[in-house]
GROMACS .gro file of C-alpha atoms in nm:
model
  257
    1UNK     CA    1  16.119  10.237  14.597
    2UNK     CA    2  15.955   9.942  14.432
    3UNK     CA    3  15.625  10.061  14.574
    4UNK     CA    4  15.674  10.405  14.427
    5UNK     CA    5  15.777  10.253  14.095
    6UNK     CA    6  15.453  10.051  14.081
    7UNK     CA    7  15.249  10.361  14.160
    8UNK     CA    8  15.428  10.552  13.884
    9UNK     CA    9  15.366  10.274  13.633
   10UNK     CA   10  14.997  10.266  13.732
   11UNK     CA   11  14.964  10.642  13.690
   12UNK     CA   12  15.131  10.627  13.349
   13UNK     CA   13  14.900  10.342  13.244
   14UNK     CA   14  14.595  10.540  13.353
   15UNK     CA   15  14.714  10.847  13.165
   16UNK     CA   16  14.781  10.642  12.852
   17UNK     CA   17  14.439  10.474  12.873
   18UNK     CA   18  14.272  10.811  12.915
   19UNK     CA   19  14.466  10.951  12.620
   20UNK     CA   20  14.365  10.657  12.403
   21UNK     CA   21  14.001  10.695  12.511
   22UNK     CA   22  14.004  11.068  12.438
   23UNK     CA   23  14.175  11.008  12.105
   24UNK     CA   24  13.921  10.745  12.010
   25UNK     CA   25  13.634  10.975  12.101
   26UNK     CA   26  13.784  11.252  11.890
   27UNK     CA   27  13.846  11.030  11.588
   28UNK     CA   28  13.507  10.858  11.603
   29UNK     CA   29  13.303  11.162  11.700
   30UNK     CA   30  13.026  11.249  11.451
   31UNK     CA   31  13.128  11.551  11.246
   32UNK     CA   32  12.943  11.508  10.918
   33UNK     CA   33  12.581  11.432  10.824
   34UNK     CA   34  12.494  11.385  10.458
   35UNK     CA   35  12.124  11.421  10.377
   36UNK     CA   36  11.935  11.298  10.072
   37UNK     CA   37  11.584  11.443  10.068
   38UNK     CA   38  11.308  11.278   9.867
   39UNK     CA   39  11.028  11.531   9.835
   40UNK     CA   40  10.733  11.618   9.615
   41UNK     CA   41  10.745  11.919   9.380
   42UNK     CA   42  10.600  12.235   9.535
   43UNK     CA   43  10.685  12.486   9.264
   44UNK     CA   44  10.967  12.652   9.456
   45UNK     CA   45  11.248  12.470   9.277
   46UNK     CA   46  11.596  12.373   9.392
   47UNK     CA   47  11.634  12.668   9.627
   48UNK     CA   48  11.355  12.547   9.853
   49UNK     CA   49  11.488  12.190   9.839
   50UNK     CA   50  11.836  12.303   9.945
   51UNK     CA   51  11.686  12.499  10.232
   52UNK     CA   52  11.496  12.192  10.353
   53UNK     CA   53  11.807  11.975  10.331
   54UNK     CA   54  12.004  12.229  10.534
   55UNK     CA   55  11.726  12.244  10.791
   56UNK     CA   56  11.721  11.866  10.836
   57UNK     CA   57  12.102  11.844  10.842
   58UNK     CA   58  12.132  12.113  11.108
   59UNK     CA   59  11.865  11.954  11.326
   60UNK     CA   60  12.046  11.619  11.318
   61UNK     CA   61  12.390  11.773  11.379
   62UNK     CA   62  12.259  11.968  11.676
   63UNK     CA   63  12.168  11.639  11.840
   64UNK     CA   64  12.448  11.399  11.742
   65UNK     CA   65  12.754  11.612  11.662
   66UNK     CA   66  13.046  11.518  11.890
   67UNK     CA   67  12.895  11.188  11.998
   68UNK     CA   68  13.082  10.864  11.935
   69UNK     CA   69  12.938  10.733  11.611
   70UNK     CA   70  12.874  10.385  11.749
   71UNK     CA   71  12.633  10.532  12.004
   72UNK     CA   72  12.415  10.704  11.743
   73UNK     CA   73  12.109  10.514  11.620
   74UNK     CA   74  11.815  10.562  11.383
   75UNK     CA   75  11.593  10.677  11.668
   76UNK     CA   76  11.827  10.968  11.737
   77UNK     CA   77  11.779  11.087  11.380
   78UNK     CA   78  11.405  11.016  11.360
   79UNK     CA   79  11.334  11.234  11.662
   80UNK     CA   80  11.495  11.528  11.481
   81UNK     CA   81  11.246  11.515  11.194
   82UNK     CA   82  10.918  11.705  11.196
   83UNK     CA   83  10.582  11.553  11.103
   84UNK     CA   84  10.636  11.613  10.731
   85UNK     CA   85  10.923  11.364  10.697
   86UNK     CA   86  11.027  11.014  10.794
   87UNK     CA   87  11.364  10.836  10.791
   88UNK     CA   88  11.397  10.616  10.484
   89UNK     CA   89  11.756  10.493  10.534
   90UNK     CA   90  12.040  10.532  10.785
   91UNK     CA   91  12.408  10.447  10.734
   92UNK     CA   92  12.721  10.498  10.944
   93UNK     CA   93  13.041  10.567  10.753
   94UNK     CA   94  13.334  10.535  10.990
   95UNK     CA   95  13.504  10.715  11.137
   96UNK     CA   96  13.280  11.024  11.163
   97UNK     CA   97  13.003  11.045  10.900
   98UNK     CA   98  12.634  10.955  10.895
   99UNK     CA   99  12.441  10.926  10.569
  100UNK     CA  100  12.062  10.950  10.583
  101UNK     CA  101  11.779  10.951  10.332
  102UNK     CA  102  11.469  11.140  10.439
  103UNK     CA  103  11.133  11.094  10.265
  104UNK     CA  104  10.865  11.360  10.267
  105UNK     CA  105  10.532  11.225  10.387
  106UNK     CA  106  10.242  11.276  10.147
  107UNK     CA  107   9.935  11.419  10.319
  108UNK     CA  108   9.631  11.255  10.159
  109UNK     CA  109   9.341  11.177  10.395
  110UNK     CA  110   9.136  11.382  10.641
  111UNK     CA  111   8.879  11.280  10.903
  112UNK     CA  112   8.643  11.551  11.033
  113UNK     CA  113   8.508  11.515  11.388
  114UNK     CA  114   8.278  11.815  11.371
  115UNK     CA  115   8.542  12.060  11.489
  116UNK     CA  116   8.883  11.979  11.342
  117UNK     CA  117   9.036  11.770  11.065
  118UNK     CA  118   9.280  11.492  11.152
  119UNK     CA  119   9.506  11.432  10.854
  120UNK     CA  120   9.691  11.116  10.753
  121UNK     CA  121   9.956  11.029  10.496
  122UNK     CA  122   9.915  10.792  10.201
  123UNK     CA  123   9.982  10.492  10.426
  124UNK     CA  124   9.720  10.597  10.682
  125UNK     CA  125   9.966  10.722  10.943
  126UNK     CA  126   9.871  11.022  11.155
  127UNK     CA  127  10.025  11.352  11.050
  128UNK     CA  128   9.858  11.655  11.207
  129UNK     CA  129   9.536  11.821  11.322
  130UNK     CA  130   9.404  12.126  11.143
  131UNK     CA  131   9.101  12.355  11.152
  132UNK     CA  132   9.082  12.345  10.771
  133UNK     CA  133   9.088  12.063  10.519
  134UNK     CA  134   9.375  12.205  10.315
  135UNK     CA  135   9.672  12.000  10.201
  136UNK     CA  136   9.993  12.162  10.329
  137UNK     CA  137  10.174  12.083  10.003
  138UNK     CA  138   9.938  12.192   9.724
  139UNK     CA  139   9.658  12.379   9.901
  140UNK     CA  140   9.385  12.152   9.760
  141UNK     CA  141   9.140  11.956   9.979
  142UNK     CA  142   9.250  11.627  10.127
  143UNK     CA  143   9.039  11.319  10.062
  144UNK     CA  144   8.764  11.304  10.324
  145UNK     CA  145   8.706  10.977  10.508
  146UNK     CA  146   8.382  10.882  10.678
  147UNK     CA  147   8.292  10.574  10.880
  148UNK     CA  148   8.646  10.514  11.005
  149UNK     CA  149   8.708  10.450  11.373
  150UNK     CA  150   9.073  10.497  11.453
  151UNK     CA  151   9.401  10.469  11.268
  152UNK     CA  152   9.362  10.100  11.180
  153UNK     CA  153   9.051  10.174  10.976
  154UNK     CA  154   9.232  10.460  10.806
  155UNK     CA  155   9.518  10.226  10.716
  156UNK     CA  156   9.267   9.981  10.571
  157UNK     CA  157   9.119  10.255  10.353
  158UNK     CA  158   9.469  10.369  10.252
  159UNK     CA  159   9.556  10.018  10.134
  160UNK     CA  160   9.239   9.997   9.924
  161UNK     CA  161   9.294  10.347   9.786
  162UNK     CA  162   9.642  10.244   9.671
  163UNK     CA  163   9.474   9.979   9.453
  164UNK     CA  164   9.217  10.232   9.333
  165UNK     CA  165   9.476  10.484   9.215
  166UNK     CA  166   9.709  10.232   9.047
  167UNK     CA  167   9.792  10.296   8.683
  168UNK     CA  168   9.590   9.987   8.583
  169UNK     CA  169   9.280  10.135   8.743
  170UNK     CA  170   9.178  10.498   8.796
  171UNK     CA  171   9.535  10.633   8.795
  172UNK     CA  172   9.470  10.905   9.055
  173UNK     CA  173   9.306  10.954   9.392
  174UNK     CA  174   9.259  11.305   9.534
  175UNK     CA  175   9.189  11.457   9.194
  176UNK     CA  176   8.929  11.185   9.125
  177UNK     CA  177   8.769  11.108   9.462
  178UNK     CA  178   8.605  11.361   9.693
  179UNK     CA  179   8.510  11.126   9.976
  180UNK     CA  180   8.548  10.762  10.083
  181UNK     CA  181   8.294  10.607  10.317
  182UNK     CA  182   8.369  10.288  10.506
  183UNK     CA  183   8.069  10.086  10.619
  184UNK     CA  184   8.094   9.792  10.856
  185UNK     CA  185   7.793   9.562  10.869
  186UNK     CA  186   7.609   9.546  11.198
  187UNK     CA  187   7.404   9.232  11.129
  188UNK     CA  188   7.453   8.881  10.994
  189UNK     CA  189   7.208   8.940  10.708
  190UNK     CA  190   7.376   8.842  10.381
  191UNK     CA  191   7.271   9.163  10.207
  192UNK     CA  192   7.421   9.373  10.486
  193UNK     CA  193   7.790   9.336  10.402
  194UNK     CA  194   8.099   9.545  10.467
  195UNK     CA  195   8.138   9.798  10.189
  196UNK     CA  196   8.346  10.093  10.084
  197UNK     CA  197   8.205  10.376   9.873
  198UNK     CA  198   8.410  10.610   9.656
  199UNK     CA  199   8.226  10.937   9.590
  200UNK     CA  200   8.387  11.087   9.281
  201UNK     CA  201   8.418  11.457   9.204
  202UNK     CA  202   8.238  11.402   8.873
  203UNK     CA  203   7.917  11.301   9.056
  204UNK     CA  204   7.916  10.923   9.019
  205UNK     CA  205   7.997  10.691   9.309
  206UNK     CA  206   8.143  10.341   9.325
  207UNK     CA  207   8.035  10.090   9.589
  208UNK     CA  208   8.258   9.789   9.656
  209UNK     CA  209   8.059   9.537   9.856
  210UNK     CA  210   8.227   9.289  10.092
  211UNK     CA  211   8.550   9.481  10.026
  212UNK     CA  212   8.786   9.253  10.229
  213UNK     CA  213   8.742   8.980   9.965
  214UNK     CA  214   8.872   9.001   9.606
  215UNK     CA  215   8.945   9.368   9.669
  216UNK     CA  216   9.183   9.430   9.379
  217UNK     CA  217   8.968   9.231   9.137
  218UNK     CA  218   8.654   9.423   9.234
  219UNK     CA  219   8.823   9.759   9.192
  220UNK     CA  220   8.953   9.654   8.850
  221UNK     CA  221   8.604   9.542   8.749
  222UNK     CA  222   8.455   9.868   8.879
  223UNK     CA  223   8.704  10.065   8.671
  224UNK     CA  224   8.616   9.864   8.363
  225UNK     CA  225   8.248   9.946   8.416
  226UNK     CA  226   8.330  10.312   8.482
  227UNK     CA  227   8.525  10.333   8.158
  228UNK     CA  228   8.217  10.223   7.963
  229UNK     CA  229   8.004  10.508   8.096
  230UNK     CA  230   7.939  10.815   7.883
  231UNK     CA  231   8.040  11.160   8.013
  232UNK     CA  232   7.674  11.226   8.095
  233UNK     CA  233   7.640  10.899   8.287
  234UNK     CA  234   7.946  10.983   8.496
  235UNK     CA  235   7.769  11.289   8.635
  236UNK     CA  236   7.536  11.080   8.852
  237UNK     CA  237   7.443  10.732   8.965
  238UNK     CA  238   7.640  10.451   9.124
  239UNK     CA  239   7.840  10.150   9.015
  240UNK     CA  240   7.791   9.846   9.239
  241UNK     CA  241   8.061   9.581   9.242
  242UNK     CA  242   8.035   9.245   9.418
  243UNK     CA  243   8.123   8.875   9.394
  244UNK     CA  244   7.897   8.572   9.411
  245UNK     CA  245   7.966   8.256   9.611
  246UNK     CA  246   8.172   8.115   9.325
  247UNK     CA  247   8.398   8.420   9.325
  248UNK     CA  248   8.259   8.559   9.002
  249UNK     CA  249   8.284   8.936   9.008
  250UNK     CA  250   8.028   9.160   8.845
  251UNK     CA  251   7.958   9.531   8.831
  252UNK     CA  252   7.633   9.710   8.753
  253UNK     CA  253   7.547  10.074   8.693
  254UNK     CA  254   7.236  10.239   8.839
  255UNK     CA  255   7.171  10.588   8.709
  256UNK     CA  256   6.915  10.663   8.980
  257UNK     CA  257   7.114  10.557   9.286
   0.00000   0.00000   0.00000
């Protein structure tokens, strides 16, 4: 009898443990996903924004709904997002809710290989490949990049472009610049330095020589020189910006370049 009593107690303990486990899974199973979407205006108003939020929410719920909340991580959510978005923040609210903030990626740059355009966001991260250089958000051309070799070069250009478009400098990028050319010196000759060239839509171009050094200062000086040019002068020519050995930065305008 004692043996049977021990077996009965064991069975009851197992049943109770299973019930507790099931109850815990039910209580802590993901049931809600709250989405905050940070996007850029596209002219379609709140209706389009609500539709995008619902789309993201449903994609995440399809993957994590019913799972124990402690087992859900940022990677689970990130894999539910398409190429146009990235996960900005992730928060678990026990017992059953996940709050996420999703940021729309801004398509800015394009590299043409002779057949297709590879597009990148404003941080230089790969987005998509397209047959046409058309921004998916506004339909205007993306900023063309030349002389880049791989994503690291694109990220370098993106960092410099962020300085270029700052409110203290040119204040815009795609609406001002048609093409950016990155040139890496192939010799040790002092006059053959790394440089980056901004070809503006207005016709003038800006050449920043030895761009890895005093980058922000050179761009600011180039903008100052650009601001002095007349409307006619901005239709052609080139502004050269460089620094001497003492770190003194100067910019010159050549109308015939």
